[in-house]
mmCIF file of the C-alpha atoms, coordinates in Angstrom:
data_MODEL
# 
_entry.id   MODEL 
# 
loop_
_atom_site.group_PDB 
_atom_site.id 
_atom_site.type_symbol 
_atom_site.label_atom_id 
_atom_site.label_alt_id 
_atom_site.label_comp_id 
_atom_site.label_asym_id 
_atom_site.label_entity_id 
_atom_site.label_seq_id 
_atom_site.pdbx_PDB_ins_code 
_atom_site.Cartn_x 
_atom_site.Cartn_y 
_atom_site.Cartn_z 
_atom_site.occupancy 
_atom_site.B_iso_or_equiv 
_atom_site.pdbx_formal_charge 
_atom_site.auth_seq_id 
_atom_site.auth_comp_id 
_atom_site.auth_asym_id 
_atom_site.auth_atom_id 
_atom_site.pdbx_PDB_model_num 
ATOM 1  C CA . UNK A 1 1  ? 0.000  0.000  0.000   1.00 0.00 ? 1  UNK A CA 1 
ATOM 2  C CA . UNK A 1 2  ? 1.086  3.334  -0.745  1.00 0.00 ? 2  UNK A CA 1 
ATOM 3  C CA . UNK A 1 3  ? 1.374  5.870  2.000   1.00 0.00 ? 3  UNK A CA 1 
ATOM 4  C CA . UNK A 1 4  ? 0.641  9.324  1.963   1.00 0.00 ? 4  UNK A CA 1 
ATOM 5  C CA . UNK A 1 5  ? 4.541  10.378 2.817   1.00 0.00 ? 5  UNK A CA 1 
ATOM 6  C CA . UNK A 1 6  ? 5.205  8.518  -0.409  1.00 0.00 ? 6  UNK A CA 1 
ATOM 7  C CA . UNK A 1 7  ? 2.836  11.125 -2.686  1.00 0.00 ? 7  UNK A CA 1 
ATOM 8  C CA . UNK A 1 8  ? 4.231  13.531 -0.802  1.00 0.00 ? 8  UNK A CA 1 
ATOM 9  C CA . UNK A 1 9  ? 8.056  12.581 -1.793  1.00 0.00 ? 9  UNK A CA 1 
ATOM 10 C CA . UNK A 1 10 ? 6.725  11.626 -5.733  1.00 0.00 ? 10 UNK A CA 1 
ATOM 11 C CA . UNK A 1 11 ? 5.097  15.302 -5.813  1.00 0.00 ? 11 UNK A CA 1 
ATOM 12 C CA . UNK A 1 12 ? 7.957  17.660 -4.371  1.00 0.00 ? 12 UNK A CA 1 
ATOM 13 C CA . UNK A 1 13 ? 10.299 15.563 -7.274  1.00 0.00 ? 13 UNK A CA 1 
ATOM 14 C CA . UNK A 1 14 ? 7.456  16.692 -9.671  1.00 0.00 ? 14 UNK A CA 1 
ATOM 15 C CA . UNK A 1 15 ? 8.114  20.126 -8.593  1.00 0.00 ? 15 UNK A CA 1 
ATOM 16 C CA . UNK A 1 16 ? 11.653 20.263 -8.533  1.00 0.00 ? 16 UNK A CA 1 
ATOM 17 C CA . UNK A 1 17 ? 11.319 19.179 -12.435 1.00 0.00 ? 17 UNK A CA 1 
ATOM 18 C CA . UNK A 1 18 ? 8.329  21.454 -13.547 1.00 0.00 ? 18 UNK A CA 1 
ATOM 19 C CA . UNK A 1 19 ? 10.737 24.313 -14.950 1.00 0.00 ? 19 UNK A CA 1 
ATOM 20 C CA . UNK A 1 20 ? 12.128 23.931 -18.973 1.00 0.00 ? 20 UNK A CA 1 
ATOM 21 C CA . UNK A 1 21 ? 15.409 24.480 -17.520 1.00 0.00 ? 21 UNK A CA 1 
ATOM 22 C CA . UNK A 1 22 ? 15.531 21.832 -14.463 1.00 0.00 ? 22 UNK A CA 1 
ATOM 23 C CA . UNK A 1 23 ? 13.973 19.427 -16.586 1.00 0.00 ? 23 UNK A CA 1 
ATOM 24 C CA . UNK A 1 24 ? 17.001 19.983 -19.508 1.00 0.00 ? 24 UNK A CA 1 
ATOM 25 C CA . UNK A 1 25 ? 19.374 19.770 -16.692 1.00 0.00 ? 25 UNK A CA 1 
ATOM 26 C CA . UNK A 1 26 ? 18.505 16.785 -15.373 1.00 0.00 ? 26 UNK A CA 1 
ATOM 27 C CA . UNK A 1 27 ? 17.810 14.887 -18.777 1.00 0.00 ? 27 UNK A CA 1 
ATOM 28 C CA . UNK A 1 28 ? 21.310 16.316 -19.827 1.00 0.00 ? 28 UNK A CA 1 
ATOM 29 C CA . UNK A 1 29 ? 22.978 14.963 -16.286 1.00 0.00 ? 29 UNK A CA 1 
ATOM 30 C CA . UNK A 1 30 ? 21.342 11.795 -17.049 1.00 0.00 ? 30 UNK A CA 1 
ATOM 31 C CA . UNK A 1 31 ? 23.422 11.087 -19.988 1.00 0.00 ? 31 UNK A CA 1 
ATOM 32 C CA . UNK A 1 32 ? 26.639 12.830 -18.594 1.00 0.00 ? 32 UNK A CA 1 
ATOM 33 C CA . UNK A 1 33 ? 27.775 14.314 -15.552 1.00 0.00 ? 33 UNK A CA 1 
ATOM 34 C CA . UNK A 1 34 ? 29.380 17.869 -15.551 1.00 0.00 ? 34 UNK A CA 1 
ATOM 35 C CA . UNK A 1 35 ? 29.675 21.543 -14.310 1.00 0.00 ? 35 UNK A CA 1 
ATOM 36 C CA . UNK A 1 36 ? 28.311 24.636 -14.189 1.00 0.00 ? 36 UNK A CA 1 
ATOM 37 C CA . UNK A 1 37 ? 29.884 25.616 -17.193 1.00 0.00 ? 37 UNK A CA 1 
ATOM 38 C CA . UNK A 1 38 ? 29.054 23.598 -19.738 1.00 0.00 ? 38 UNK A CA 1 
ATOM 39 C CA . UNK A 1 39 ? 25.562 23.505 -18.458 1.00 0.00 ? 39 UNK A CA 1 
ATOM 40 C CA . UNK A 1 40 ? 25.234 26.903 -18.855 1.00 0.00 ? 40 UNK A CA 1 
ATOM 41 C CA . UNK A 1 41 ? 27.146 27.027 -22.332 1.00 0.00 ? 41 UNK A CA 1 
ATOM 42 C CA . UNK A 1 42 ? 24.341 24.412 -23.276 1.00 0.00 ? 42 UNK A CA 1 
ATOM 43 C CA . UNK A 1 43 ? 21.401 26.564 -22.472 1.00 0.00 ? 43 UNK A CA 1 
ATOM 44 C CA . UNK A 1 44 ? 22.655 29.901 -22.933 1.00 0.00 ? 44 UNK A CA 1 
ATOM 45 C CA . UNK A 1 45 ? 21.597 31.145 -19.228 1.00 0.00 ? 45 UNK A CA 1 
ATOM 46 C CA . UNK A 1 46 ? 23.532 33.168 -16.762 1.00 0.00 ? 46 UNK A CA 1 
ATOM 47 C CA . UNK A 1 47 ? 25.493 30.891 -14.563 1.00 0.00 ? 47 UNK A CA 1 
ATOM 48 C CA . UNK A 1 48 ? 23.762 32.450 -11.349 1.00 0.00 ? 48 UNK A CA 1 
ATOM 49 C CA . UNK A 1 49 ? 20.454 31.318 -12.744 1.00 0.00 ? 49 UNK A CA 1 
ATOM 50 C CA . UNK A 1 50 ? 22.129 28.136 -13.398 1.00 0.00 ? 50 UNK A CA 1 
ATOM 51 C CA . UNK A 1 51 ? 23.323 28.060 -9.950  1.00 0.00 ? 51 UNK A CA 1 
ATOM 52 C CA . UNK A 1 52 ? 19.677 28.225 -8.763  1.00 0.00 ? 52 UNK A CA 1 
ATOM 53 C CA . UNK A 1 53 ? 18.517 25.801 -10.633 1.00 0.00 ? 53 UNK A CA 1 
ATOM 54 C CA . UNK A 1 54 ? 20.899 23.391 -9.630  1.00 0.00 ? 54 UNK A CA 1 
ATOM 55 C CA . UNK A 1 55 ? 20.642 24.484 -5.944  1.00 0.00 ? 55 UNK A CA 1 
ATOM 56 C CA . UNK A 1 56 ? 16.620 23.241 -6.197  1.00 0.00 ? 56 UNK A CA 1 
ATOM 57 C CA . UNK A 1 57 ? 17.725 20.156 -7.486  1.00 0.00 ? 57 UNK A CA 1 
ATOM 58 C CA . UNK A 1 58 ? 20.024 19.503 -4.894  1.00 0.00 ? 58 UNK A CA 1 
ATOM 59 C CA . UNK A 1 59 ? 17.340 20.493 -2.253  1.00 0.00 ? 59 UNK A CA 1 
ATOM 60 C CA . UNK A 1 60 ? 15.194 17.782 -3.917  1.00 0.00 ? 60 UNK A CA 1 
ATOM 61 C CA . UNK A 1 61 ? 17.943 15.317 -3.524  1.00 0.00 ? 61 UNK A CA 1 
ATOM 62 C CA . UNK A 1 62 ? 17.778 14.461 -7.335  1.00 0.00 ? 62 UNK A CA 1 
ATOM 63 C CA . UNK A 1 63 ? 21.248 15.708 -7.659  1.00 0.00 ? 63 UNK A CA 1 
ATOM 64 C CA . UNK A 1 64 ? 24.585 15.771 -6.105  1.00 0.00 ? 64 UNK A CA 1 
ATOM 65 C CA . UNK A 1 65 ? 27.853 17.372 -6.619  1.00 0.00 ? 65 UNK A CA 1 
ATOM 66 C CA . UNK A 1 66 ? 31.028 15.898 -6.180  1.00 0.00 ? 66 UNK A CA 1 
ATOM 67 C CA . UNK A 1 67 ? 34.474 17.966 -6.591  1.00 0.00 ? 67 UNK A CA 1 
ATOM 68 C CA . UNK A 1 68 ? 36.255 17.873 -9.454  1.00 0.00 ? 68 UNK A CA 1 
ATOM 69 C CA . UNK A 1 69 ? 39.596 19.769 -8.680  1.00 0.00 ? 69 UNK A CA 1 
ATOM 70 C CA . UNK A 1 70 ? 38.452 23.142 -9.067  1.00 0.00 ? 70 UNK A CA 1 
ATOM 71 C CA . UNK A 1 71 ? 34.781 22.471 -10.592 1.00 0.00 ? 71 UNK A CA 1 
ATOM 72 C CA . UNK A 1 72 ? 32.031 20.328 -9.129  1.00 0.00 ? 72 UNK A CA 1 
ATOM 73 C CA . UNK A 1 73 ? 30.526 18.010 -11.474 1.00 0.00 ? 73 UNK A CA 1 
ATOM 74 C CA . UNK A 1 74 ? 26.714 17.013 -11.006 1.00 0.00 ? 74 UNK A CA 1 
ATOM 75 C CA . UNK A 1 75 ? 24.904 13.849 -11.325 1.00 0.00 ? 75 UNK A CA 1 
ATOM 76 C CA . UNK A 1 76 ? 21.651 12.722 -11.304 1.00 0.00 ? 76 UNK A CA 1 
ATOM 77 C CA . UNK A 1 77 ? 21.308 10.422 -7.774  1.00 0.00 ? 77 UNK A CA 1 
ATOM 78 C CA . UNK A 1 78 ? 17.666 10.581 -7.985  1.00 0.00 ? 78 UNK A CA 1 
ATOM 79 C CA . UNK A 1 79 ? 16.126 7.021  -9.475  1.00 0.00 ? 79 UNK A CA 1 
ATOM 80 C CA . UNK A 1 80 ? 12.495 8.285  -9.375  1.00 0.00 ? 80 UNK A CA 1 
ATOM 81 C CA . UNK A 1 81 ? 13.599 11.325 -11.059 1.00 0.00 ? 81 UNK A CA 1 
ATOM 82 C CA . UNK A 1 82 ? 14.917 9.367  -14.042 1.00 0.00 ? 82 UNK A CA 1 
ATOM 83 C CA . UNK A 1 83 ? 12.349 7.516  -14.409 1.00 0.00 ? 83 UNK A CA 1 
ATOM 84 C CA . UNK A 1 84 ? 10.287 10.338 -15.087 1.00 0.00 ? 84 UNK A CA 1 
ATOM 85 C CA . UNK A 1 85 ? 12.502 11.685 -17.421 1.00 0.00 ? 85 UNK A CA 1 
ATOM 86 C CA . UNK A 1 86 ? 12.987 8.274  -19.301 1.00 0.00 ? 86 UNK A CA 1 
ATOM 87 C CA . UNK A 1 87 ? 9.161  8.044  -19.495 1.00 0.00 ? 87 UNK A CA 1 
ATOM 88 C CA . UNK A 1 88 ? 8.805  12.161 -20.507 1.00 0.00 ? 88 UNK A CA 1 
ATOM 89 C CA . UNK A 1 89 ? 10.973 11.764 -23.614 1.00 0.00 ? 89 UNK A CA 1 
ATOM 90 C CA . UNK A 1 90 ? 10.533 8.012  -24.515 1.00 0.00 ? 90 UNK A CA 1 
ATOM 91 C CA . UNK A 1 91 ? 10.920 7.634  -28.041 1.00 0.00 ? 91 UNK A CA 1 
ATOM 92 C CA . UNK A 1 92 ? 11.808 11.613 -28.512 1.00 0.00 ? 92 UNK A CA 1 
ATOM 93 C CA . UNK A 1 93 ? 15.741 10.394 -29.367 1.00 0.00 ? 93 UNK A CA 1 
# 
């Protein structure tokens, strides 16, 4: 049986996701870690709204960051939150 705290958990993901951006993000993660940078280079944003995109995603817990030498790279930790995507863009590629 499902439990309420489990909707709950499913819904704030759905949130976290429900922006263009976050969503590209997170796809892109999916299919390669990396940094601020080239995230930003790929959608053409400023890197502080890139920063606060990444900063709700982290807050969701569908990312992480990890140190790179002087860069932190981002994955996607998240296995609900690929699902979703998976399902989102089946058959799109």
């Amino acid at each position: 049986m499902v439990s309420v705290q489990d909707y709950y958990e499913k819904s704030e993901i759905l949130k976290a996701l429900a922006h263009p951006y976050r969503l590209c993000i997170v796809k892109g993660l999916i299919e390669k870690e990396c940094n601020v940078n080239h995230i930003q280079e790929c959608l053409g944003i400023s890197q502080s709204s890139v920063s606060q995109h990444l900063s709700k995603l982290k807050a969701a817990g569908i990312i992480r960051g990890k140190r790179c030498g002087n860069e932190i790279c981002y994955k996607v930790v998240d296995q609900t939150a690929v699902n979703i995507i998976n399902t989102i863009f089946k058959g799109e590629e």
